XYZ file of C-alpha atoms in Angstrom:
314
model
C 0.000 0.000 0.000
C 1.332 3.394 -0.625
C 2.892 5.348 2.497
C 1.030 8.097 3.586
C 4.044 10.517 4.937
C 5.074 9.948 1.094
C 2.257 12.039 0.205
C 1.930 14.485 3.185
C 5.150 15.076 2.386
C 5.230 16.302 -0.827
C 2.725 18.182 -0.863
C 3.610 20.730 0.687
C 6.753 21.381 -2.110
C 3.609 21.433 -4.613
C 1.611 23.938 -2.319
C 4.145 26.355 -3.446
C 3.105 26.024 -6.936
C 1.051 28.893 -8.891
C -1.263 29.451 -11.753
C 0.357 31.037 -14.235
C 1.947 28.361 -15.732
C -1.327 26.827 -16.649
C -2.340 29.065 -19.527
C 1.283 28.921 -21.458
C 1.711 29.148 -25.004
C 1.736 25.770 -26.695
C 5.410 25.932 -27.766
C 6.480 26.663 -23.733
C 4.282 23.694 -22.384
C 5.417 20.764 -20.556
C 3.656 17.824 -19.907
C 4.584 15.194 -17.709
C 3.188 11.703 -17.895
C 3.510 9.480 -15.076
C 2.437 6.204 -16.315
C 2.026 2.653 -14.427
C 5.166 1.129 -15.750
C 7.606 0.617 -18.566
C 7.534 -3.193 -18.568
C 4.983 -4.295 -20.879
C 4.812 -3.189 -24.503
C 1.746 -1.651 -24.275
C 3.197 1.208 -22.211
C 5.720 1.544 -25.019
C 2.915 2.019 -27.200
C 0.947 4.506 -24.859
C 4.395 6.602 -25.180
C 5.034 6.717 -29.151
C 1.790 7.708 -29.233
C 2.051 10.293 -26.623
C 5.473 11.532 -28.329
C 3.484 11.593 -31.992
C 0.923 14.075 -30.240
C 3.795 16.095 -28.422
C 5.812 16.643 -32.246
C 1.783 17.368 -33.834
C 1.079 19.769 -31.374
C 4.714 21.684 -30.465
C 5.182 20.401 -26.900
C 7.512 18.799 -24.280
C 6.075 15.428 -22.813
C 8.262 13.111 -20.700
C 7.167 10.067 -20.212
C 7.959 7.385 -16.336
C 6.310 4.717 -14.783
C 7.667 2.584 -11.801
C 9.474 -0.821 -12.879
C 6.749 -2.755 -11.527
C 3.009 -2.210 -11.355
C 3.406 -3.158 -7.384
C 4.970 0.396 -6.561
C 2.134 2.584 -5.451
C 5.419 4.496 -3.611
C 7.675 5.098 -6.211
C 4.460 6.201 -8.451
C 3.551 8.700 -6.024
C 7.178 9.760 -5.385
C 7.210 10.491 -9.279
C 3.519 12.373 -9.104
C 5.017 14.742 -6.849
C 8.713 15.469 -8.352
C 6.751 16.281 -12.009
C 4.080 18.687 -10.387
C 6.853 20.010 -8.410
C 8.530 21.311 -11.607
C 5.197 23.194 -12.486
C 4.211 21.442 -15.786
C 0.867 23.287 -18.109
C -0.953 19.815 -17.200
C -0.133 16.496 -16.383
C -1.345 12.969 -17.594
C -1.317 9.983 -14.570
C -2.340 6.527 -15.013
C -3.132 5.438 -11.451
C -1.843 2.096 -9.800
C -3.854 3.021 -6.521
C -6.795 4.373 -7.528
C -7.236 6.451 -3.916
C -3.557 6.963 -3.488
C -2.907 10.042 -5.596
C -5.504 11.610 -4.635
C -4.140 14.547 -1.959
C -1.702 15.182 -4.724
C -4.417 15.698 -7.192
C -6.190 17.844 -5.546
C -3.181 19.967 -4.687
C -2.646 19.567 -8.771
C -6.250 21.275 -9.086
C -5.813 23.911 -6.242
C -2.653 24.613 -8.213
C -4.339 24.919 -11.362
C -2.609 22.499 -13.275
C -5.228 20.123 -15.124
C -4.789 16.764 -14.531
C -5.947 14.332 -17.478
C -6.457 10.365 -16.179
C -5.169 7.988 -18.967
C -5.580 4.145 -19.121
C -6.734 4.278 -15.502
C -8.875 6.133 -14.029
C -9.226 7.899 -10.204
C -11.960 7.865 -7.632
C -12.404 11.561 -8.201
C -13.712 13.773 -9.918
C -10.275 16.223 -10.097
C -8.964 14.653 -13.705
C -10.533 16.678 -16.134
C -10.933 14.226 -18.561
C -9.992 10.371 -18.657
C -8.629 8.797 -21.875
C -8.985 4.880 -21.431
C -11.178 1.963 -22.394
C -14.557 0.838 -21.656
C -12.669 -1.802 -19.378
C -16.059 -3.314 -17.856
C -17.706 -3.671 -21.402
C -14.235 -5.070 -23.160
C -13.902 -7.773 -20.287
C -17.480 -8.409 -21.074
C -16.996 -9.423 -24.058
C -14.318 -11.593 -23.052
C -16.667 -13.551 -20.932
C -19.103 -13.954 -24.342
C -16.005 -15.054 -26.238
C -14.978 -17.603 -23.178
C -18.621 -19.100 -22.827
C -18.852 -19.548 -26.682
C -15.395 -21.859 -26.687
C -16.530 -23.832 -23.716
C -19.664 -24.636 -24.623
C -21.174 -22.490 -22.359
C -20.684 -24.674 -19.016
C -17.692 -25.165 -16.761
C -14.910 -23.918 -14.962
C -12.999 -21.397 -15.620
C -10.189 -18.576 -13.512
C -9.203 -15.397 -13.660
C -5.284 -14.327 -12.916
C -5.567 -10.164 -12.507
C -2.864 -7.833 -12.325
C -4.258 -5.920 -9.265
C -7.340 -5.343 -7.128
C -6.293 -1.986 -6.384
C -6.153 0.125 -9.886
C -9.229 1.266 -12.037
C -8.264 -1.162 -14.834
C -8.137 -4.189 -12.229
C -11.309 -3.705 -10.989
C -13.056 -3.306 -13.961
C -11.493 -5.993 -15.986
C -12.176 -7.962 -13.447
C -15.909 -6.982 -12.474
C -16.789 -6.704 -16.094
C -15.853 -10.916 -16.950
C -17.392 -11.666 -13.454
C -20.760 -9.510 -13.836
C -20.929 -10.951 -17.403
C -20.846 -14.612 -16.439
C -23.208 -14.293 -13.480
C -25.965 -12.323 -15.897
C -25.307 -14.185 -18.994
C -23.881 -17.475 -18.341
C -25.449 -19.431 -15.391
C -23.813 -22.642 -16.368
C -20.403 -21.545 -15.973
C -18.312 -21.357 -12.456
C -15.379 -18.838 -11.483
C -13.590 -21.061 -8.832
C -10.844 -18.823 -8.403
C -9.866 -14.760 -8.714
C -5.989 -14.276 -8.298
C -3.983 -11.261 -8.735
C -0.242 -11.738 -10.305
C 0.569 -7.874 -10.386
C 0.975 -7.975 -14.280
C 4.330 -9.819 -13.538
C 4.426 -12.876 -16.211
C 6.808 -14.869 -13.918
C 4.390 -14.375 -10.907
C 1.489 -15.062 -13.197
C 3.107 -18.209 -14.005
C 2.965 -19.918 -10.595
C -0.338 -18.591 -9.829
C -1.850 -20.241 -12.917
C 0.237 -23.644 -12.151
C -1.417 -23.512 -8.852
C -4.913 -23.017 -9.849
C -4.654 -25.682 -12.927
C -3.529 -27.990 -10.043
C -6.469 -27.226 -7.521
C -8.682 -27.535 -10.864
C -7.995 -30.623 -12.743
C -11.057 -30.114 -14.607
C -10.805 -26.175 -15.631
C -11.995 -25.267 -18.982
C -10.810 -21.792 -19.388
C -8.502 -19.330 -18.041
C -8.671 -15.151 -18.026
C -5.709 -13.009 -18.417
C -6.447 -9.805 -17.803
C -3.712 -7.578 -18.744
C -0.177 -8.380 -21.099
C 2.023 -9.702 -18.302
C -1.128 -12.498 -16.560
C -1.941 -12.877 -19.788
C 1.385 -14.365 -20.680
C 1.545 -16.266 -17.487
C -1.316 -17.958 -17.878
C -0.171 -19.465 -21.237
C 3.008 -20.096 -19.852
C 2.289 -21.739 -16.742
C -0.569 -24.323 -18.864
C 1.888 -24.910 -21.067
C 4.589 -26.036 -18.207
C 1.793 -28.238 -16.698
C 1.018 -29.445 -20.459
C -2.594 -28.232 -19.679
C -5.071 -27.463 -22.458
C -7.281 -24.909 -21.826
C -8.713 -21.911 -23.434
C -6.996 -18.697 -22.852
C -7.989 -15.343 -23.655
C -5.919 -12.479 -22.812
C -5.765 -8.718 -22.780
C -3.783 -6.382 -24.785
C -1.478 -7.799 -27.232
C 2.996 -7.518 -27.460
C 4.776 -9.782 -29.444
C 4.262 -12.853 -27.308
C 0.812 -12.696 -26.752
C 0.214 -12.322 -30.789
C 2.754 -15.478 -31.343
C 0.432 -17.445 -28.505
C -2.783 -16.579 -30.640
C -1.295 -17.345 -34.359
C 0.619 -20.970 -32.308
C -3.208 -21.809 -30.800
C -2.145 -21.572 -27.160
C -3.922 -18.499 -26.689
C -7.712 -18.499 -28.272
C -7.388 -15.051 -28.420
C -7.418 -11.642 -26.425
C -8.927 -8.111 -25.914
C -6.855 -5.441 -27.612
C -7.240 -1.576 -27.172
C -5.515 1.191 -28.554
C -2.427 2.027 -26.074
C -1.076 4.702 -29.188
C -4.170 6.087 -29.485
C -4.296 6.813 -25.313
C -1.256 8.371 -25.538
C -2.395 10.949 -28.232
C -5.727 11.522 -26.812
C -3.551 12.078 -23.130
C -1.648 14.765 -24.543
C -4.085 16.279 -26.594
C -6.352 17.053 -23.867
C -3.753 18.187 -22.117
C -2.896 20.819 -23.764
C -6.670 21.821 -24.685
C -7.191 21.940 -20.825
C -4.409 23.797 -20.234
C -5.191 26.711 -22.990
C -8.827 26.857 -20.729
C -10.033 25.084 -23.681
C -13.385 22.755 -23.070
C -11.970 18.690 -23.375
C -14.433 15.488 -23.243
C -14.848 14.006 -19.573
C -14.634 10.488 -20.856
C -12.323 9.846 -24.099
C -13.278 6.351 -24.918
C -9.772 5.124 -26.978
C -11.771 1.901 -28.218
C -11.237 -1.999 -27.987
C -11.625 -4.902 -30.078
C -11.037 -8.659 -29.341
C -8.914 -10.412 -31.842
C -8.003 -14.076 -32.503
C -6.304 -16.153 -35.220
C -8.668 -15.244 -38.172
C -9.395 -11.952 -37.653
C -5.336 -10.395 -36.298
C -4.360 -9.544 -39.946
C -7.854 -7.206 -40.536
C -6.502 -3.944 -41.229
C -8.580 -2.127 -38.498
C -7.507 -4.823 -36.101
C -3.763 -4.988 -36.923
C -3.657 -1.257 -36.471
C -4.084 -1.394 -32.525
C -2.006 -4.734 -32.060
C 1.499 -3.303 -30.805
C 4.870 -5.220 -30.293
């Protein structure tokens, strides 16, 4: 959990910050982005596109994220040294969905907009959010699991956290679908691998034990999903996997049949969208409250579509 003095403690650095750098010309703003982490492709992806919108638009963006997804601390550590530096806006993707949020609000009182991306806050401080419809994407992982099981049976999730807007959503939006749509089919087991493929791993070998008659398994971001087909494939355990977000190994999983398929969104396309709003709410200029970036799921026969292969990253 994140540390409390961590926060006190910064904020009163950023209670020294002032207004005027909020309504800077284009060419003079910075925008920091303080992202979850730099570990999975997808965050490479959110970047480029955050660095295509910061050459379109005549801007400095800057770009960190922890080195694990597990670091509500460092995150918050790196929250407070960017707003410290007085940025025209800032763009945070929150691993603790409550954590941040004394910072925020100093970030508001301060006047410098703050623009959610990929994860969302329990506030309402960020003046806009650029993600995906997490619950209704994980949804329609749930339809795509009951249709390859037959409709009946077992299945697991492994879930990078139970503490970040993404988490929860991905999470609640398979398990809501299953209990409303498919009656026939039992969730015997919810774990939480913090997006670390090697952690993933032994989670998914433990459950496949405990569940010698599992159908399917859920992986709901890159790094579970990647554990989860790694750790079946250790126990030489055929199930069917569906994942989230795509990276070169989760596309060679699909196209090899050990992964049935997986939830992509647009991570480039979140990283433009950040930045542009950024710097619309930082010229006072009106931006959406909810920039939906999109999400499609993808398997074998439908990863070379053009619209589809245009949002798969590596």
């Amino acid at each position: 959990m994140f540390n409390r003095r961590t926060v006190l403690g910064a904020l009163s650095a950023i209670a020294l910050l002032g207004s005027g750098s909020t309504m800077a010309m284009a060419e003079d703003m910075y925008i920091p982005l303080i992202s979850k982490g730099f570990q999975h492709q997808f965050w490479q992806a959110v970047k480029a596109g955050a660095d295509k919108a910061a050459a379109d638009l005549g801007v400095t963006v800057t770009f960190e994220g922890p080195d694990s997804e597990s670091q509500v601390d460092r995150q918050i550590d790196m929250l407070a040294a960017a707003l410290a530096k007085k940025p025209a806006a800032i763009g945070f993707a929150a691993l603790d969905s409550q954590a941040a949020i004394p910072l925020l609000q100093q970030a508001k009182d301060a006047n410098i907009p703050v623009v959610a991306f990929d994860s969302g806050v329990d506030s309402d401080i960020p003046v806009a959010t650029a993600s995906t419809d997490n619950l209704a994407a994980a949804a329609l992982a749930a339809d795509k699991m009951s249709e390859l099981i037959g409709g009946e049976g077992k299945v697991a999730l492994v879930v990078h956290d139970q503490t970040s807007r993404t988490g929860i959503d991905r999470r609640d939006g398979f398990v809501n679908r299953i209990k409303e749509a498919h009656p026939k089919i039992e969730i015997v087991a919810i774990e939480y691998g913090e997006g670390d493929h090697l952690k993933s791993t032994e989670i998914t070998k433990a459950i496949l034990q405990a569940n010698p008659d599992l159908k399917g398994m859920f992986g709901a971001n890159e790094g579970s999903a990647i554990g989860v087909v790694n750790g079946a494939k250790e126990l030489g355990r055929k199930v069917v996997i569906i994942g989230y977000d795509s990276g070169t190994q989760q596309k060679q999983a699909i196209r090899d049949g050990e992964m049935a398929g997986a939830i992509t969104q647009n991570p480039v396309g979140i990283g433009y969208r950040t930045v542009e709003a950024a710097v619309k709410a930082a010229k006072g200029e009106a931006v959406e409250k909810h920039i939906d970036t999109g999400f499609y799921y993808y398997d074998k026969s439908s990863m070379d579509q053009p619209e589809i292969a245009a949002v798969l990253y590596d």
